mmCIF file of C-alpha atoms in Angstrom:
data_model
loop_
_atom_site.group_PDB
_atom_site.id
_atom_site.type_symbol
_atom_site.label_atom_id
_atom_site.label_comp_id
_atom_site.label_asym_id
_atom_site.label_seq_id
_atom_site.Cartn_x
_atom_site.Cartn_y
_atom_site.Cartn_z
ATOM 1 C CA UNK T 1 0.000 0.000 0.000
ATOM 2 C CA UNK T 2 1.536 3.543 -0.858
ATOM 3 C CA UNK T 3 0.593 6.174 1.127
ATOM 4 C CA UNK T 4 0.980 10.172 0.394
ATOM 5 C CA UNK T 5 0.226 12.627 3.009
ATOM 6 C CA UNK T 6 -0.438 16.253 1.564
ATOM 7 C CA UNK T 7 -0.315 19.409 3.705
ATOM 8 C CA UNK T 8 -2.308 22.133 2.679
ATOM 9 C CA UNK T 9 -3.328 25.739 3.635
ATOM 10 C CA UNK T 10 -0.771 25.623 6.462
ATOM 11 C CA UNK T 11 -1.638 22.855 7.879
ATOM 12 C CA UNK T 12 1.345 20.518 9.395
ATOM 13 C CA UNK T 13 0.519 16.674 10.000
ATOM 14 C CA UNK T 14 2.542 15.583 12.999
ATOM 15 C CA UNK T 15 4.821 12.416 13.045
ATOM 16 C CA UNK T 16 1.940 11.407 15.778
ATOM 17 C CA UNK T 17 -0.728 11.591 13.136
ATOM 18 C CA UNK T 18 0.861 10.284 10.092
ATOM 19 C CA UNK T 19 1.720 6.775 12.325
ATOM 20 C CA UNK T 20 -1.978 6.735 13.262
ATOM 21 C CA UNK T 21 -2.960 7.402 9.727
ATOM 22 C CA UNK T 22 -0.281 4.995 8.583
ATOM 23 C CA UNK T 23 -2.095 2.033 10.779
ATOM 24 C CA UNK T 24 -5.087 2.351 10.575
ATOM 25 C CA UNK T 25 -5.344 2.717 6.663
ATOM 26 C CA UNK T 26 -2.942 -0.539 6.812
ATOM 27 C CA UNK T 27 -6.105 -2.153 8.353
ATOM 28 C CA UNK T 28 -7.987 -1.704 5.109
ATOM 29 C CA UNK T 29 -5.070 -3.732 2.857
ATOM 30 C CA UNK T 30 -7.222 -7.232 3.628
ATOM 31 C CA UNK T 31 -9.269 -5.679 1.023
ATOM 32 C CA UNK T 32 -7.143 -5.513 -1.696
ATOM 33 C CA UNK T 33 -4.763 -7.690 -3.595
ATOM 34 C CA UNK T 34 -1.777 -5.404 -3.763
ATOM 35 C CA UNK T 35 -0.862 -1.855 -6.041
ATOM 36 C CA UNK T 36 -3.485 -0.064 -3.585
ATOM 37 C CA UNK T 37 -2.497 3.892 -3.937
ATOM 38 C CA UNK T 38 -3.809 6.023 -0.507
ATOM 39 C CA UNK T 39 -3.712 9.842 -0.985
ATOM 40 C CA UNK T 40 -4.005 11.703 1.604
ATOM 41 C CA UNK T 41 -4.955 16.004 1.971
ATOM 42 C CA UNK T 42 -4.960 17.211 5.407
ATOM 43 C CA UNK T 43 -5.890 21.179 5.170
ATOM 44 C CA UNK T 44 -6.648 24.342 7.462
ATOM 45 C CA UNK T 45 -9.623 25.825 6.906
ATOM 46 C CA UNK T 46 -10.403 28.388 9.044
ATOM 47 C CA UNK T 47 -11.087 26.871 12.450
ATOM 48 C CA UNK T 48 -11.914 23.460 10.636
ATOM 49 C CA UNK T 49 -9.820 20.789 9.625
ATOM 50 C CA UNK T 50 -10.427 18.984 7.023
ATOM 51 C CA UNK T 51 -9.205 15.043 5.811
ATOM 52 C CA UNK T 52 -9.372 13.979 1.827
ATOM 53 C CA UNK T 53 -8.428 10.563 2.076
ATOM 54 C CA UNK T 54 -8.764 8.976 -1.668
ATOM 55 C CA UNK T 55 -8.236 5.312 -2.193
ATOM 56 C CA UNK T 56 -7.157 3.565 -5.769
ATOM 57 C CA UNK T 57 -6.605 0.126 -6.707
ATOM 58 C CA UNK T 58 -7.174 -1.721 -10.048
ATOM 59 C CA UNK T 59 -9.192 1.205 -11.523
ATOM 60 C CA UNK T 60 -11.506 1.942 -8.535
ATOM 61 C CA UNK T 61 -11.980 4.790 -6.837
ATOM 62 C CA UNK T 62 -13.139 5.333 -2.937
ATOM 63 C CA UNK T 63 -13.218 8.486 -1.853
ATOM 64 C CA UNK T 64 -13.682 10.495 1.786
ATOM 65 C CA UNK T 65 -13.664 13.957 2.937
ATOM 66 C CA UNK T 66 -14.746 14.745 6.171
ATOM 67 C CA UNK T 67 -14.156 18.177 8.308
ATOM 68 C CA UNK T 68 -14.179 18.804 12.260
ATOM 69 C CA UNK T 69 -12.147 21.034 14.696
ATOM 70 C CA UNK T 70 -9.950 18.117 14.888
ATOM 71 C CA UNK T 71 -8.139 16.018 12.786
ATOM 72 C CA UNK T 72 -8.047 12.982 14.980
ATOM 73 C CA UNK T 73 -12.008 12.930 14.836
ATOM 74 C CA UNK T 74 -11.708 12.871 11.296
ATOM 75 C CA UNK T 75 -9.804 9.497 10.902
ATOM 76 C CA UNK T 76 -12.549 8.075 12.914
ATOM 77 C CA UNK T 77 -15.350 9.628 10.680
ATOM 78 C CA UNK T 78 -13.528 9.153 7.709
ATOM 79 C CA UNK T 79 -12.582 5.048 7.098
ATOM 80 C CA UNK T 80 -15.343 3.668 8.616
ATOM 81 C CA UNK T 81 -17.063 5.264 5.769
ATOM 82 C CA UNK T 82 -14.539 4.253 3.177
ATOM 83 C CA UNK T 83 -14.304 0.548 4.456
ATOM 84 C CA UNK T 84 -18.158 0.597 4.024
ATOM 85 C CA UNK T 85 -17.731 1.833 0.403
ATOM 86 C CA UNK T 86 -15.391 -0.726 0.160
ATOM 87 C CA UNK T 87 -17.220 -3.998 1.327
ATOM 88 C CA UNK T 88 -20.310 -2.715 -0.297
ATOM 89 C CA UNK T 89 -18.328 -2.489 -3.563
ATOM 90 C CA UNK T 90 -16.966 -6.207 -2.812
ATOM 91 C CA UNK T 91 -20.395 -7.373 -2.434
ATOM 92 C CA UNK T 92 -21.883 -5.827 -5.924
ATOM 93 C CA UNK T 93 -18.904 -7.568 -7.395
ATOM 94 C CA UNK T 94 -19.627 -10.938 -6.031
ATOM 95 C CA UNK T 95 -23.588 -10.840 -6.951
ATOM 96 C CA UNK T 96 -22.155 -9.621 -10.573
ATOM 97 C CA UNK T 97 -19.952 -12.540 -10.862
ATOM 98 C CA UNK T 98 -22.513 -15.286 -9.142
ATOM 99 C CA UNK T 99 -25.460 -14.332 -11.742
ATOM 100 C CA UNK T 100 -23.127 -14.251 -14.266
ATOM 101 C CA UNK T 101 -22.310 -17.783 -13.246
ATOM 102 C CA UNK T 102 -25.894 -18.819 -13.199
ATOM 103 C CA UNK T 103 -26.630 -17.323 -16.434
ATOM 104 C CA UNK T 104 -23.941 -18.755 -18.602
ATOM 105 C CA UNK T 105 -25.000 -22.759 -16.868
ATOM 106 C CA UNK T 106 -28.683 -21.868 -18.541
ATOM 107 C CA UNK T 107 -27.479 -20.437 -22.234
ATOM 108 C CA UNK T 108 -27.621 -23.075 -24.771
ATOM 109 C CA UNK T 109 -24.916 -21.769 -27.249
ATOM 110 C CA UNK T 110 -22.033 -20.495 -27.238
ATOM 111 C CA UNK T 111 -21.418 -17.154 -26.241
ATOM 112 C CA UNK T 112 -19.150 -14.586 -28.311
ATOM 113 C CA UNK T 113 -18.225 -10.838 -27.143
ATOM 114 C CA UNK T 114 -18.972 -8.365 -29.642
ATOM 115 C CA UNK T 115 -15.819 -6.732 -31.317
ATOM 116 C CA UNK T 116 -15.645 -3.184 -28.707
ATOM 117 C CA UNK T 117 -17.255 -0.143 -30.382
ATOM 118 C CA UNK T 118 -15.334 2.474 -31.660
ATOM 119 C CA UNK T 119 -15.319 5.677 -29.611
ATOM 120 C CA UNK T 120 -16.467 8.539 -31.290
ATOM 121 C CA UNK T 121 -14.193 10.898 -33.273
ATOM 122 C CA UNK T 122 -13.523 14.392 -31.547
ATOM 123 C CA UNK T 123 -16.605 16.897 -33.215
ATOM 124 C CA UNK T 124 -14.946 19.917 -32.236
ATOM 125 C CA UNK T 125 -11.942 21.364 -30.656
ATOM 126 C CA UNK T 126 -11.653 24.633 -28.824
ATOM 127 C CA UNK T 127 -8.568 26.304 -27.972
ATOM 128 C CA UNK T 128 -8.584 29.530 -25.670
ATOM 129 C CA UNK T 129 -6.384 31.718 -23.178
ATOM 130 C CA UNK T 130 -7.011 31.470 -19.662
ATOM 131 C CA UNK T 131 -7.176 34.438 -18.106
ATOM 132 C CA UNK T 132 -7.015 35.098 -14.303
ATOM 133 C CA UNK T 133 -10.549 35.722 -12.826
ATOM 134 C CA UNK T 134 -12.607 35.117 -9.303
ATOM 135 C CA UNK T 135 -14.561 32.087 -8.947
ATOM 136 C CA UNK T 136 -17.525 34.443 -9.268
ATOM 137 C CA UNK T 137 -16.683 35.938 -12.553
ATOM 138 C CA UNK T 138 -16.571 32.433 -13.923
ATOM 139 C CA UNK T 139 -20.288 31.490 -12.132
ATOM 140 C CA UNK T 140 -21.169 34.991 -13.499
ATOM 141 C CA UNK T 141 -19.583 33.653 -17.459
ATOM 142 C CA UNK T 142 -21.407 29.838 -17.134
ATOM 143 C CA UNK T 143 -25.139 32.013 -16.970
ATOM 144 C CA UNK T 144 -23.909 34.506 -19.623
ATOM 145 C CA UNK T 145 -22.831 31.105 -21.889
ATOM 146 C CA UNK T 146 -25.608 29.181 -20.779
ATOM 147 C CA UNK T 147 -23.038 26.247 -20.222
ATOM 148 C CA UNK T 148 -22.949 23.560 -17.981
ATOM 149 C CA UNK T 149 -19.156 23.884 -16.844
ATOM 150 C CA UNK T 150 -16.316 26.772 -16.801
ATOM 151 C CA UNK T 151 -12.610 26.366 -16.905
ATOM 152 C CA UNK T 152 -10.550 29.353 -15.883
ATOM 153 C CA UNK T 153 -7.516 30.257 -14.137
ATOM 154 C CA UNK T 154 -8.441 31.191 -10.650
ATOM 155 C CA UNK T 155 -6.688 34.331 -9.621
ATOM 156 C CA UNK T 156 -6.737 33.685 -6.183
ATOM 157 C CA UNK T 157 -4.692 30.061 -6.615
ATOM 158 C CA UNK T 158 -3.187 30.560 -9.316
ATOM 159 C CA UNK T 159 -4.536 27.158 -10.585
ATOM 160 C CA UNK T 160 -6.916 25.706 -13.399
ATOM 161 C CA UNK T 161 -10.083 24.937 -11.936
ATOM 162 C CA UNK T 162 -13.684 24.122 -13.375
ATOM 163 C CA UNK T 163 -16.709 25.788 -12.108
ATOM 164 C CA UNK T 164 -19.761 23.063 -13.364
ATOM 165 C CA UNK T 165 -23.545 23.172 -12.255
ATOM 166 C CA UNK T 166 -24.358 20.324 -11.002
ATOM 167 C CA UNK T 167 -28.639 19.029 -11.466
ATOM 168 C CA UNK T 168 -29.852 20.745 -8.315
ATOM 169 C CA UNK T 169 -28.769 24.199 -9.553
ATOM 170 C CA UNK T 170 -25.526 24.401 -7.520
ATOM 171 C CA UNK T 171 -22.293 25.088 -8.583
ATOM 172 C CA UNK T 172 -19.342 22.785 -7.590
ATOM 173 C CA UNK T 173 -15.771 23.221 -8.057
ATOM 174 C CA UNK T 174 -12.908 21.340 -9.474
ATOM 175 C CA UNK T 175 -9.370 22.481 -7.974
ATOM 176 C CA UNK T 176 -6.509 20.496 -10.728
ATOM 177 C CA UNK T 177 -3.538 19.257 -8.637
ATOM 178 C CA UNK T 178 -0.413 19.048 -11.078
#
């Protein structure tokens, strides 16, 4: 299991914290085979602190992000929730395979896998600057576009993120780590 541990917005994980992290994310490698990836984002906001703790092995994704006063409360909050993605994952997996199972015992010919479709040529291709601007200039440009998603340079960063709206009417955002 490899294991980053990302400081952000000033925050500074102590050698106390990155063992606990260290052991009790260990607890989750029954789960997996082997080449599991663990990245972890401990970050300072405000008087919060907040714990991204992204798991990925063989093309799967789990994914927690929890935030408290205190980091410590966080672990605790955090992989119980991504163990429970985890077995309930395993479980889908299982069902998959067992009907599959059943299903191929039944057919009474032989089964042959379509050649894979071809993905779909790029229609169009737009190149453009990015210019610095607030995260409300580029709400304000997604309404003026009528778009579903905006990708601009935030000025406060300094990185590329992408405003989108998501069904409900919200906005989310999309901060690229490079």
């Amino acid at each position: 299991m490899k294991i980053d541990i990302l400081e952000r917005n000033g925050y500074t994980v102590s050698q106390r914290l990155d063992r606990i992290l260290r052991e009790k994310l260990e607890k989750l490698e029954k789960y997996f085979d082997n080449d599991v990836n663990v990245k972890i984002v401990c970050t300072k906001e405000a008087k919060l602190e907040k714990l991204e703790i992204t798991i990925t092995s063989k093309g799967l994704l789990y994914r927690s992000e929890v935030s408290s006063d205190n980091m410590y409360n966080n672990i605790d909050i955090a992989l119980p929730k991504l163990e429970k993605q985890i077995v309930r994952n395993s479980e889908k997996r299982k069902e998959i395979k067992a009907k599959g199972s059943k299903q191929e015992n039944f057919l009474p010919f032989e089964f042959i896998e379509d050649e894979p479709e071809e993905l779909p040529s790029i229609y169009k291709r737009k190149t453009f600057d990015l210019d610095p601007m607030l995260v409300d200039d580029a709400r304000f440009a997604i309404e003026r576009l009528g778009h579903d998603f905006y990708v601009f340079l935030n000025a406060e960063t300094g990185k590329i993120n992408i405003l989108y709206r998501r069904k409900d009417g919200k906005y989310g955002l999309i901060d690229l780590v490079y």
